Coordinates of N, CA and C and ligand atoms in Angstrom, one line a residue:
M1 N 22.9 -152.9 38.8 CA 22.1 -151.7 38.3 C 22.3 -151.6 36.8
P2 N 21.2 -151.5 36.0 CA 21.3 -151.4 34.5 C 22.2 -150.2 34.2
R3 N 22.9 -150.3 33.1 CA 23.9 -149.2 32.8 C 23.2 -147.8 32.6
A4 N 22.0 -147.8 31.9 CA 21.3 -146.5 31.7 C 21.0 -145.8 33.0
V5 N 20.5 -146.6 34.0 CA 20.2 -146.1 35.3 C 21.4 -145.5 36.0
L6 N 22.5 -146.3 35.8 CA 23.7 -145.8 36.5 C 24.2 -144.5 35.9
V7 N 24.1 -144.3 34.6 CA 24.5 -143.1 34.0 C 23.6 -141.9 34.5
L8 N 22.3 -142.2 34.6 CA 21.4 -141.1 35.1 C 21.8 -140.7 36.5
V9 N 22.1 -141.7 37.3 CA 22.5 -141.5 38.7 C 23.7 -140.6 38.8
I10 N 24.7 -140.9 37.9 CA 25.9 -140.1 37.9 C 25.7 -138.7 37.5
L11 N 24.8 -138.5 36.4 CA 24.5 -137.2 36.0 C 23.8 -136.4 37.0
A12 N 22.9 -137.0 37.7 CA 22.1 -136.3 38.7 C 23.0 -135.9 39.9
A13 N 24.1 -136.6 40.1 CA 24.9 -136.4 41.3 C 26.0 -135.3 40.9
A14 N 26.0 -134.7 39.7 CA 27.0 -133.8 39.4 C 26.5 -132.4 39.1
P15 N 25.8 -131.8 40.1 CA 25.2 -130.5 39.9 C 26.2 -129.4 39.7
A16 N 27.5 -129.6 40.2 CA 28.5 -128.5 40.1 C 28.8 -128.3 38.6
C17 N 28.6 -129.2 37.7 CA 28.9 -129.1 36.3 C 27.8 -128.5 35.5
D18 N 26.6 -128.3 36.1 CA 25.5 -127.8 35.4 C 25.5 -126.3 35.3
R19 N 26.0 -125.8 34.2 CA 26.1 -124.3 34.0 C 24.8 -123.6 33.8
S20 N 23.7 -124.4 33.7 CA 22.4 -123.7 33.6 C 21.9 -123.2 34.9
K21 N 22.5 -123.7 36.0 CA 22.1 -123.3 37.4 C 22.9 -122.1 37.8
I22 N 22.3 -121.1 38.3 CA 23.0 -119.9 38.8 C 22.6 -119.5 40.2
N23 N 23.4 -118.8 40.9 CA 23.1 -118.3 42.2 C 22.2 -117.1 42.0
E24 N 20.9 -117.4 42.1 CA 19.9 -116.4 41.7 C 20.0 -115.1 42.6
S25 N 20.1 -115.2 43.9 CA 20.0 -114.0 44.7 C 21.2 -113.2 44.5
K26 N 22.4 -113.8 44.2 CA 23.6 -113.1 43.9 C 23.5 -112.2 42.7
Y27 N 23.0 -112.8 41.6 CA 22.9 -112.1 40.3 C 21.7 -111.1 40.3
R28 N 20.7 -111.4 41.1 CA 19.6 -110.4 41.3 C 20.1 -109.2 41.9
E29 N 21.0 -109.3 42.9 CA 21.6 -108.2 43.6 C 22.5 -107.4 42.6
A30 N 23.3 -108.2 41.9 CA 24.2 -107.5 40.9 C 23.5 -106.8 39.8
G31 N 22.4 -107.4 39.3 CA 21.6 -106.8 38.3 C 20.9 -105.5 38.8
A32 N 20.4 -105.5 40.0 CA 19.7 -104.3 40.5 C 20.8 -103.2 40.6
A33 N 22.0 -103.6 41.1 CA 23.0 -102.6 41.2 C 23.5 -102.0 39.9
A34 N 23.5 -102.9 38.9 CA 23.9 -102.5 37.5 C 22.9 -101.5 36.9
V35 N 21.6 -101.7 37.1 CA 20.7 -100.8 36.4 C 20.4 -99.6 37.2
A36 N 20.8 -99.6 38.5 CA 20.4 -98.4 39.4 C 20.9 -97.1 38.9
P37 N 22.2 -96.9 38.5 CA 22.6 -95.6 38.0 C 21.9 -95.2 36.7
F38 N 21.6 -96.1 35.8 CA 20.9 -95.8 34.6 C 19.5 -95.3 35.0
K39 N 18.8 -96.0 35.8 CA 17.4 -95.6 36.2 C 17.4 -94.2 36.8
K40 N 18.4 -93.9 37.7 CA 18.4 -92.7 38.5 C 18.7 -91.5 37.5
N41 N 19.8 -91.7 36.7 CA 20.2 -90.6 35.7 C 19.1 -90.4 34.7
L42 N 18.4 -91.4 34.3 CA 17.4 -91.3 33.2 C 16.2 -90.4 33.8
K43 N 15.8 -90.8 35.0 CA 14.7 -90.1 35.7 C 15.1 -88.6 35.9
Q44 N 16.3 -88.3 36.3 CA 16.7 -86.9 36.5 C 16.7 -86.2 35.2
A45 N 17.3 -86.8 34.2 CA 17.3 -86.1 32.9 C 15.9 -85.9 32.3
L46 N 15.0 -86.8 32.5 CA 13.6 -86.7 32.1 C 12.9 -85.5 32.8
L47 N 13.1 -85.5 34.1 CA 12.5 -84.4 34.9 C 13.0 -83.0 34.4
A48 N 14.3 -83.0 34.3 CA 14.9 -81.7 33.8 C 14.4 -81.3 32.4
G49 N 14.3 -82.3 31.6 CA 13.9 -82.1 30.2 C 12.4 -81.6 30.2
L50 N 11.6 -82.2 31.0 CA 10.1 -81.9 31.1 C 9.9 -80.4 31.6
E51 N 10.9 -79.9 32.3 CA 10.7 -78.5 32.8 C 10.7 -77.6 31.6
K52 N 11.3 -78.0 30.5 CA 11.3 -77.1 29.3 C 10.3 -77.6 28.3
G53 N 9.3 -78.4 28.8 CA 8.2 -78.8 27.9 C 8.5 -80.2 27.3
P54 N 7.3 -80.9 27.1 CA 7.5 -82.3 26.7 C 8.1 -82.5 25.3
I55 N 7.9 -81.6 24.4 CA 8.6 -81.7 23.1 C 10.1 -81.7 23.2
N56 N 10.6 -80.8 24.1 CA 12.0 -80.8 24.4 C 12.4 -82.1 25.0
A57 N 11.6 -82.6 25.9 CA 12.0 -83.8 26.7 C 12.1 -85.0 25.8
I58 N 11.5 -85.0 24.6 CA 11.6 -86.2 23.7 C 13.1 -86.5 23.4
S59 N 13.8 -85.4 23.3 CA 15.2 -85.6 23.0 C 16.0 -86.2 24.1
V60 N 15.5 -86.1 25.3 CA 16.1 -86.8 26.5 C 16.0 -88.3 26.2
C61 N 14.8 -88.7 25.9 CA 14.6 -90.1 25.7 C 15.3 -90.6 24.4
Q62 N 15.3 -89.8 23.4 CA 15.9 -90.2 22.1 C 17.4 -90.2 22.1
V63 N 18.0 -89.1 22.7 CA 19.4 -89.0 22.6 C 20.1 -89.4 23.9
E64 N 19.5 -89.0 25.0 CA 20.3 -89.3 26.3 C 20.1 -90.7 26.8
A65 N 18.9 -91.3 26.6 CA 18.7 -92.6 27.1 C 19.7 -93.6 26.7
P66 N 20.0 -93.7 25.3 CA 21.0 -94.6 24.9 C 22.4 -94.3 25.5
E67 N 22.7 -92.9 25.6 CA 24.0 -92.5 26.1 C 24.1 -92.9 27.6
L68 N 23.0 -92.7 28.3 CA 23.0 -93.0 29.7 C 23.2 -94.5 29.9
A69 N 22.5 -95.3 29.1 CA 22.7 -96.7 29.2 C 24.1 -97.2 28.9
A70 N 24.7 -96.5 27.9 CA 26.1 -96.8 27.6 C 27.0 -96.5 28.7
A71 N 26.7 -95.3 29.3 CA 27.6 -94.8 30.4 C 27.5 -95.7 31.6
A72 N 26.3 -96.3 31.8 CA 26.1 -97.1 33.0 C 26.6 -98.6 32.7
S73 N 27.0 -98.8 31.5 CA 27.4 -100.2 31.2 C 28.9 -100.2 31.4
T74 N 29.4 -101.4 32.0 CA 30.8 -101.5 32.3 C 31.3 -102.8 31.6
S75 N 32.5 -103.2 31.8 CA 33.0 -104.4 31.1 C 32.4 -105.6 31.7
V76 N 31.8 -105.6 32.9 CA 31.1 -106.8 33.4 C 29.6 -106.7 33.4
A77 N 29.0 -105.6 32.9 CA 27.6 -105.5 32.9 C 27.1 -104.5 31.8
R78 N 26.2 -104.9 30.9 CA 25.6 -104.0 30.0 C 24.1 -103.8 30.4
V79 N 23.6 -102.6 30.3 CA 22.2 -102.3 30.7 C 21.4 -101.6 29.6
G80 N 20.1 -101.7 29.7 CA 19.2 -101.0 28.8 C 17.8 -101.2 29.2
R81 N 16.9 -100.8 28.2 CA 15.4 -100.9 28.4 C 14.8 -101.6 27.2
T82 N 13.7 -102.3 27.5 CA 13.0 -102.9 26.3 C 11.5 -103.0 26.7
S83 N 10.7 -103.4 25.7 CA 9.3 -103.5 25.9 C 8.7 -104.4 24.9
R84 N 7.4 -104.8 25.2 CA 6.7 -105.6 24.2 C 6.1 -104.6 23.1
K85 N 5.8 -103.4 23.5 CA 5.3 -102.4 22.6 C 6.3 -101.3 22.5
L86 N 7.1 -101.3 21.4 CA 8.2 -100.4 21.3 C 7.9 -99.1 20.6
R87 N 8.6 -98.1 21.1 CA 8.6 -96.8 20.4 C 9.8 -96.8 19.4
N88 N 10.9 -97.1 19.9 CA 12.1 -97.2 19.0 C 12.5 -98.7 18.8
P89 N 12.5 -99.1 17.5 CA 12.8 -100.5 17.2 C 14.2 -100.9 17.7
D90 N 15.1 -99.9 17.9 CA 16.4 -100.2 18.4 C 16.4 -100.8 19.8
N91 N 15.3 -100.6 20.5 CA 15.2 -101.1 21.9 C 14.5 -102.5 21.9
A92 N 14.4 -103.2 20.8 CA 13.8 -104.5 20.7 C 14.4 -105.5 21.6
P93 N 13.6 -106.3 22.2 CA 14.1 -107.3 23.2 C 15.0 -108.3 22.5
K94 N 16.1 -108.7 23.1 CA 16.9 -109.8 22.6 C 16.2 -111.1 23.0
P95 N 16.6 -112.2 22.3 CA 15.9 -113.5 22.5 C 15.7 -113.9 23.9
W96 N 16.7 -113.7 24.8 CA 16.6 -114.1 26.1 C 15.6 -113.3 26.9
M97 N 15.3 -112.1 26.5 CA 14.4 -111.2 27.2 C 12.9 -111.5 26.9
Q98 N 12.7 -112.0 25.7 CA 11.3 -112.2 25.3 C 10.4 -113.1 26.2
P99 N 10.9 -114.2 26.6 CA 10.1 -115.1 27.5 C 9.8 -114.4 28.9
L100 N 10.8 -113.6 29.3 CA 10.6 -112.9 30.6 C 9.5 -111.8 30.5
L101 N 9.6 -111.1 29.3 CA 8.6 -110.0 29.1 C 7.2 -110.7 29.0
D102 N 7.1 -111.8 28.3 CA 5.8 -112.5 28.1 C 5.3 -113.0 29.5
R103 N 6.2 -113.5 30.3 CA 5.8 -114.0 31.7 C 5.3 -112.8 32.5
Y104 N 6.0 -111.7 32.5 CA 5.5 -110.5 33.3 C 4.1 -110.1 32.8
E105 N 4.0 -110.1 31.5 CA 2.7 -109.7 30.9 C 1.6 -110.6 31.3
A106 N 1.8 -111.9 31.3 CA 0.8 -112.9 31.5 C 0.5 -113.0 33.0
D107 N 1.4 -112.7 33.9 CA 1.2 -113.0 35.3 C 1.5 -111.8 36.2
P108 N 0.5 -110.9 36.3 CA 0.7 -109.7 37.1 C 1.1 -110.0 38.6
G109 N 0.8 -111.2 39.0 CA 1.1 -111.6 40.4 C 2.6 -111.9 40.6
D110 N 3.3 -112.1 39.4 CA 4.7 -112.5 39.5 C 5.6 -111.6 38.7
R111 N 5.8 -110.4 39.3 CA 6.6 -109.4 38.5 C 7.8 -109.0 39.4
K112 N 8.4 -110.0 40.1 CA 9.6 -109.8 40.8 C 10.8 -109.7 39.8
P113 N 11.9 -109.0 40.2 CA 13.1 -109.0 39.3 C 13.5 -110.5 39.1
A114 N 14.0 -110.8 37.9 CA 14.3 -112.2 37.5 C 15.6 -112.3 36.9
V115 N 16.3 -113.5 37.0 CA 17.6 -113.7 36.4 C 17.5 -115.0 35.6
V116 N 18.3 -115.1 34.6 CA 18.3 -116.3 33.7 C 19.7 -116.5 33.2
A117 N 20.2 -117.7 33.1 CA 21.5 -118.0 32.5 C 21.3 -117.9 31.0
I118 N 22.1 -116.9 30.4 CA 22.0 -116.8 28.9 C 23.0 -117.8 28.2
D119 N 24.2 -117.8 28.7 CA 25.2 -118.8 28.2 C 26.2 -119.0 29.3
D120 N 27.3 -119.7 29.0 CA 28.3 -120.0 30.0 C 29.0 -118.7 30.6
Q121 N 28.9 -117.6 29.8 CA 29.6 -116.4 30.3 C 28.7 -115.3 30.8
T122 N 27.4 -115.4 30.6 CA 26.5 -114.3 30.8 C 25.2 -114.7 31.5
V123 N 24.8 -113.8 32.5 CA 23.5 -114.0 33.1 C 22.7 -112.8 32.8
G124 N 21.4 -113.0 32.5 CA 20.5 -111.9 32.2 C 19.7 -111.5 33.4
Y125 N 19.4 -110.2 33.6 CA 18.6 -109.7 34.7 C 17.6 -108.8 34.1
V126 N 16.3 -108.9 34.6 CA 15.3 -107.9 34.2 C 14.5 -107.5 35.5
E127 N 14.0 -106.3 35.4 CA 13.1 -105.8 36.5 C 12.0 -105.0 35.8
P128 N 10.8 -105.1 36.2 CA 9.7 -104.4 35.5 C 9.8 -102.9 35.6
I129 N 9.3 -102.2 34.6 CA 9.1 -100.8 34.6 C 7.6 -100.5 34.5
Y130 N 7.1 -99.7 35.5 CA 5.7 -99.4 35.5 C 5.5 -97.9 35.0
L131 N 4.4 -97.7 34.4 CA 4.1 -96.3 34.0 C 3.8 -95.4 35.2
Q132 N 4.4 -94.3 35.3 CA 4.1 -93.3 36.4 C 3.3 -92.2 35.7
P133 N 2.6 -91.4 36.6 CA 1.8 -90.4 36.0 C 2.5 -89.5 35.1
L134 N 3.8 -89.2 35.3 CA 4.5 -88.2 34.4 C 4.8 -88.8 33.1
C135 N 4.7 -90.2 33.0 CA 5.0 -90.8 31.7 C 3.8 -90.8 30.7
V136 N 2.6 -90.5 31.3 CA 1.4 -90.6 30.5 C 1.5 -89.5 29.4
T137 N 2.2 -88.4 29.7 CA 2.3 -87.3 28.7 C 2.7 -87.8 27.3
C138 N 3.7 -88.8 27.3 CA 4.2 -89.3 26.1 C 3.9 -90.7 25.8
H139 N 3.3 -91.5 26.7 CA 2.9 -92.9 26.5 C 1.4 -93.2 26.8
G140 N 0.6 -92.1 27.1 CA -0.8 -92.3 27.4 C -1.7 -92.5 26.2
S141 N -3.0 -92.4 26.4 CA -3.9 -92.6 25.3 C -4.2 -91.4 24.5
T142 N -4.2 -90.2 25.2 CA -4.4 -89.0 24.4 C -3.2 -88.1 24.6
L143 N -2.5 -87.9 23.5 CA -1.3 -87.0 23.5 C -1.7 -85.6 22.9
S144 N -0.9 -84.6 23.3 CA -1.2 -83.3 22.6 C -0.9 -83.5 21.1
P145 N -1.7 -82.8 20.3 CA -1.4 -82.9 18.8 C 0.0 -82.6 18.4
E146 N 0.6 -81.6 19.0 CA 2.0 -81.3 18.7 C 2.9 -82.4 19.0
L147 N 2.7 -83.0 20.2 CA 3.6 -84.1 20.6 C 3.4 -85.3 19.8
E148 N 2.1 -85.6 19.5 CA 1.8 -86.7 18.6 C 2.5 -86.6 17.3
A149 N 2.5 -85.4 16.7 CA 3.1 -85.2 15.4 C 4.6 -85.4 15.4
K150 N 5.2 -84.8 16.5 CA 6.7 -85.0 16.7 C 7.1 -86.4 16.8
L151 N 6.3 -87.2 17.6 CA 6.6 -88.6 17.8 C 6.4 -89.4 16.5
K152 N 5.4 -89.0 15.8 CA 5.1 -89.7 14.5 C 6.3 -89.5 13.5
E153 N 6.8 -88.3 13.6 CA 7.9 -87.9 12.7 C 9.2 -88.7 13.0
L154 N 9.5 -88.8 14.4 CA 10.7 -89.4 14.8 C 10.5 -91.0 14.8
Y155 N 9.3 -91.4 15.2 CA 9.1 -92.9 15.4 C 7.9 -93.3 14.6
P156 N 8.0 -93.5 13.2 CA 6.8 -93.8 12.4 C 6.2 -95.1 12.8
Q157 N 6.9 -96.0 13.5 CA 6.3 -97.3 13.9 C 6.0 -97.3 15.4
D158 N 5.8 -96.2 16.0 CA 5.6 -96.1 17.5 C 4.4 -96.9 17.9
Q159 N 4.6 -97.8 18.8 CA 3.5 -98.7 19.4 C 3.3 -98.3 20.9
A160 N 4.2 -97.4 21.4 CA 4.2 -97.2 22.9 C 3.3 -96.1 23.4
T161 N 2.0 -96.2 23.0 CA 1.0 -95.3 23.5 C -0.2 -96.1 24.0
G162 N -1.1 -95.4 24.7 CA -2.3 -96.2 25.2 C -2.1 -96.7 26.6
Y163 N -1.0 -96.3 27.2 CA -0.8 -96.8 28.6 C -1.5 -95.9 29.6
D164 N -1.8 -96.5 30.8 CA -2.3 -95.8 32.0 C -1.2 -95.9 33.0
A165 N -1.3 -94.9 34.0 CA -0.3 -95.0 35.1 C -0.6 -96.3 35.8
G166 N 0.5 -96.9 36.2 CA 0.4 -98.2 36.9 C 0.6 -99.4 35.9
D167 N 0.4 -99.2 34.6 CA 0.6 -100.3 33.7 C 2.1 -100.8 33.6
L168 N 2.2 -102.0 33.3 CA 3.6 -102.5 33.0 C 4.0 -102.0 31.6
R169 N 5.1 -101.3 31.6 CA 5.6 -100.6 30.4 C 6.7 -101.4 29.7
G170 N 7.5 -102.1 30.5 CA 8.6 -102.9 29.9 C 9.5 -103.3 31.0
V171 N 10.8 -103.5 30.7 CA 11.8 -103.8 31.7 C 13.1 -103.0 31.5
F172 N 13.7 -102.8 32.6 CA 15.2 -102.5 32.6 C 15.9 -103.9 32.6
W173 N 17.0 -104.0 31.8 CA 17.7 -105.2 31.7 C 19.2 -105.0 32.0
A174 N 19.8 -106.1 32.4 CA 21.3 -106.1 32.5 C 21.8 -107.4 32.0
E175 N 23.0 -107.4 31.3 CA 23.7 -108.6 31.0 C 25.0 -108.6 31.8
L176 N 25.0 -109.6 32.7 CA 26.1 -109.6 33.7 C 27.1 -110.7 33.4
A177 N 28.4 -110.4 33.6 CA 29.4 -111.4 33.4 C 29.3 -112.5 34.5
R178 N 29.4 -113.7 34.1 CA 29.4 -114.8 35.1 C 30.7 -115.1 35.6
D179 N 30.8 -115.5 36.9 CA 32.1 -116.0 37.3 C 32.2 -117.5 37.4
Ligands
LIG1 C1 8.9 -86.5 26.8 C2 8.2 -87.7 26.4 C3 8.4 -89.0 27.2 C4 8.2 -89.1 28.5 C5 7.6 -88.1 29.5 C6 8.5 -90.5 28.8 N1 8.9 -91.2 27.7 FE1 9.4 -93.1 27.5 N2 10.1 -92.8 25.6 C7 10.0 -91.6 24.9 C8 10.7 -91.7 23.7 C9 10.9 -90.6 22.7 C10 11.3 -93.0 23.6 C11 12.2 -93.6 22.6 C12 13.6 -93.5 23.1 C13 14.6 -94.0 22.1 O1 14.6 -93.6 20.9 O2 15.4 -94.9 22.5 C14 10.8 -93.7 24.9 C15 11.2 -95.0 25.2 C16 10.8 -95.6 26.3 C17 11.1 -97.0 26.7 C18 12.0 -97.9 25.9 C19 11.3 -98.9 25.0 C20 10.7 -98.3 23.7 O3 9.5 -98.3 23.6 O4 11.5 -97.8 22.8 C21 10.6 -97.2 27.9 C22 10.7 -98.5 28.7 C23 10.0 -96.0 28.3 N3 10.1 -95.0 27.4 C24 9.3 -95.8 29.5 C25 8.9 -94.6 30.1 C26 8.6 -94.4 31.4 C27 8.4 -95.5 32.5 C28 8.3 -93.0 31.6 C29 8.0 -92.3 32.8 C30 9.0 -92.4 33.9 C31 8.6 -92.4 30.3 N4 8.9 -93.4 29.4 C32 8.4 -91.1 30.0 C33 9.3 -90.5 25.3 C34 8.9 -90.2 26.7

């Protein structure tokens, strides 16, 4: 057998050393579990905030969302939210998230939670966030003038309007420690 072919055969026979391969179902489960408390607490905080009016609820998203993300993050998993159309530039996608956001956007038929090997130590997890009717108040096409003014003041580069209920809004993400 020519040497080049032999080398290829040996490489192909050594999948255990290929760190780009991950146990997808295991990390999908771990990712879903990691983002679950963040999702739940964020929704509860938003609903409680909206009871006192949407202007008041802006502070839930602005102040509490990052705090809740930090609280839901542990030494083995960090969590957060991102989008292709950002309200807060601090939520910008990290490089590993961008292709997944693009894929979800391009293919509405394939929006299952996804995992990807980021490096030797970390696996990335994303799941889609869809716009619900209650989100339209602050992310829809027509906002109340008062709300629009407040958002413009806080987020001069706001891109996160013009959505309808059911639209893909972004993703929840998790960075999980690999074993
Ligand atoms: C009361 C107004 C309000 C409502 C209602 C609201 N949001 Fe937001 N949303 C905001 C604000 C303000 C931010 C920016 C938060 C920050 O500074 O991190 C934001 C940020 C986000 C982000 C992070 C990405 C980005 O653009 O910065 C996502 C994703 C998001 N919202 C989805 C939703 C969804 C889904 C709902 C409904 C369940 C919702 N929002 C309801 C005001 C709102």
